[in-house]
Amino acid sequence: MNSQITRRGFLGGAVLLGGAALVGCAPDAQRQQAASPGTLQDGTPRRGGRLRLGVVDGDRAGTLDAHKPLTIGSIIRGFAVYSKLWEWNAEMNWSPALAEETEANADATTWTVRLRQGLEFHNGKTITADDVIFSARRLTDPALGSPWAALLFTLDRERIDKVDERTVRFHFKDGKGFVPFPDTFTNFGAIVPVDYDPAKPVGAGPYKLKEFTPGQRSLFTRFENYFKDGQPYADELEIIDFQDEASRIAALQAGQISLANGIGADQVRLLQGDPRVSVVVSQTSNWQSFDLNLSKEPFRDERVREAFRLLTDRKELVERALSGHGRVANDLYSPQDPTFDRSIAQRPYDVERAKALLKAAGQENLQVELVSGEGGDAAALVFAAQAKKAGVTVTVKKVDAATFNGPRRLDWTMSTGGLLTESFLSSALHLDAPVSAANKTHFSDPRFTELFEQAITQPDVARRAELVHEMQRIQHAKGGLVIWGFNDALDAVSTGVGGVVPEHTQFATWRFEKLWVKETT
Amino acid sequence: MSRPATGGRGRWLLRRVAYGATAVWATSVVVFAATQALPSDPAMAILGGDATPESLARLRLDLGLDRPLWQRYLDWLGGVLTGDLGRSLDSGTDVATLLGGRIANSLALLLLALSVAVALALALGLFAALRRGGLADRVVTSTAVSLQAVPGFVVAVALIVLLATTVWPVLPAASLLEPGLSPFAQLHYLVLPALTLVVAETPYLLRQVRSSVVEALESDYATAARLRGVPERRVIWRHALPNGLVPAVQATALTTGVLLGGSLVVEVAFSYPGLGGALNAAVGARDIPVIQAAALLIAGGVVVVNLLADLVTVLLTPRLRTGES
């Protein structure tokens, strides 16, 4: 499956270097670094030192639970502590990690996974098939109540076969096939030992937990028997929680942290003149949208939906809401998926046609409330101004994360939305597939459902692509997601850290095993 | 403030403590009711937008959200009385552990900032009062008024740019206190946040001190003392200052109360791990046990501070001290 993906190369991924370091007006230490060729991007990894990553986790402190990470900070800490059967490569496709070989049968009704030889957990215990079975069962255990279990809704947890000490075979409910098993199992499928205790978490990730102070920081030490030879490089890793982005950026500039993942696009300009910091730009397929609730007026009417798509000036949204750090989207997700239909024409920006459609639908002088969740305000405000040009009054209502995801989360008439890069089927499972738990748009189409059922059991990419193409045409014409842009992942990195390279993912600063400290301070 | 009856100072104190305890309890009821009125419920806030009805139902059961409100409140109250503040819904950590370190951090910051602010306010307030109407007084007073008008976050950002990141980077920009270590052992992290609070709080205190000392200096008893030939120095130190201190003590208590829960701006700007930030985050995460405990602590702190201030006031005021009208 992975081999069929064309590598698009890192066309958009450029490192914005702090200008001063290059022209030589930086302090001596930095000038030396800039002088030795390639140190800013590559260099030879060196061992030792402490990596310090600052994360902004909103109001949450989060946990270390392997299978129930509920905040971005928790997920990032999981990247340090845990390893999985698969991992995401730079193109955001899965490739084997703890697994040596993984294989689906002809109709994807079983997946067989064989572990590498000689794998170890942090506590020295060998990783066996039993641990894999335990981990899969724990993630999907109703008693754990992990929201991520829903993605594996079809896994038959009573029927996970131990073929031998290193081999496990997974089956799915009702003997149905499940193509996106690696996609849905990788994100939250940390492999943990059978005696796993979330209070004293043991995994097989590059770093072992030393201390965890929720809401403040966590400290990790290098796992010497990590499965990737020679890695990780740093002696220690510290992940520090910030409540405020400005404070995190100041700490980075003051040298108190060396990495800041996923910074806001508006921070980039501030950092561009700073010789101590470079911004690594990863072009992703992480997308942002306005979600129209198809079960409510005025969006029951297809013409109104179409009008909203046409009056959305995507270029302006990318320029203003993302400060230019992104690309225009065409109301479809997962362009990185090999089954993506590239022949669907980009929807134009056409206010006149939007007005005509609204008029035909009897919706002139339409008033709509747009509920904006965390991080959606800028786009919502830009959109409100755009809608005005088509005679639509959009009132932006900003709510906190808890309210946004609260009891009314499926009731908003129109709301901001988005998702990180996932495969087509996996994204659909989150959003608009018949089994989705969070179908904010209430999209439901009999033909789409039928095609989804077929696609999810079709491991052959070419055949699945035919099905997906038809599904995407339905989404493009009738769906409720106005996907206006893909945003770049922006990571700010101190010049003292090596190994952060642009990818097509948001993981550039989370691949802790690959990062190193250039000078020990 | 009630006046202690002759021979009944103990009873007065006891009554004040009882009032204080009642106020704290009432706060706990109000806060508990308020958490119920917040939009969203803890289960949804914790699990986020992807949660299935099954996992939500499971979590609600685990959190005991299916039980009636009064029962949950009584359970919580029972826990508090036996020293068990419960567990954080967000991180699963023991609330006492979670807030313990933050209280210490907040108190350290408060102590440092207040001691500097009060000393500065007393010195400058007295200085201005003695030169009332003169140029020095006008400079001090107008500087105080202008500083009071500057929002806390502006001061914080200015100090960060000045002393941490750009102009003269000598201090840390973020107060990343080492958990488990006393804040006083890592004073360099306290300097900028404390300085911000000093800049924010000194002007108000200073103006209180100045106006009450001026009032005392111009009072009948000061004039009478002067007419009796008491030297001016003695008028100032023995008569004017102790009386001038009473409003300053009350103002300090008020400031302390505000800072106990309200140094939020400073905590956020410097990523300082204090009580205000924890409470603010807990509200955002609907982490009810943490909200309850933090609110209770802050309310308790305010009550204690006010009680202390009243005690000091009584000791400073002869009329109240002796219980005679």
PDB file of C-alpha atoms in Angstrom, chain B residues 130 216-217 221-242:
ATOM      1  CA  LEU B 130       5.366  64.867  54.392  1.00  0.00           C
ATOM      2  CA  ALA B 216      -3.605  62.097  60.362  1.00  0.00           C
ATOM      3  CA  LEU B 217      -1.040  64.910  60.091  1.00  0.00           C
ATOM      4  CA  TYR B 221      -5.048  65.561  67.685  1.00  0.00           C
ATOM      5  CA  ALA B 222      -1.890  66.203  65.630  1.00  0.00           C
ATOM      6  CA  THR B 223      -2.534  69.930  65.791  1.00  0.00           C
ATOM      7  CA  ALA B 224      -3.219  69.660  69.520  1.00  0.00           C
ATOM      8  CA  ALA B 225       0.043  67.760  70.003  1.00  0.00           C
ATOM      9  CA  ARG B 226       1.939  70.412  68.100  1.00  0.00           C
ATOM     10  CA  LEU B 227       0.326  73.167  70.170  1.00  0.00           C
ATOM     11  CA  ARG B 228       1.426  71.313  73.299  1.00  0.00           C
ATOM     12  CA  GLY B 229       4.962  71.666  71.935  1.00  0.00           C
ATOM     13  CA  VAL B 230       5.465  68.050  70.944  1.00  0.00           C
ATOM     14  CA  PRO B 231       8.279  67.994  68.364  1.00  0.00           C
ATOM     15  CA  GLU B 232       7.154  67.379  64.797  1.00  0.00           C
ATOM     16  CA  ARG B 233       9.246  64.198  64.529  1.00  0.00           C
ATOM     17  CA  ARG B 234       7.334  62.750  67.485  1.00  0.00           C
ATOM     18  CA  VAL B 235       4.001  63.881  66.028  1.00  0.00           C
ATOM     19  CA  ILE B 236       4.804  61.991  62.858  1.00  0.00           C
ATOM     20  CA  TRP B 237       6.129  58.757  64.380  1.00  0.00           C
ATOM     21  CA  ARG B 238       3.956  58.472  67.469  1.00  0.00           C
ATOM     22  CA  HIS B 239       0.672  59.958  66.318  1.00  0.00           C
ATOM     23  CA  ALA B 240       0.271  60.265  62.594  1.00  0.00           C
ATOM     24  CA  LEU B 241       1.932  57.089  61.383  1.00  0.00           C
ATOM     25  CA  PRO B 242       0.160  54.497  63.581  1.00  0.00           C
TER      26      PRO B 242
END
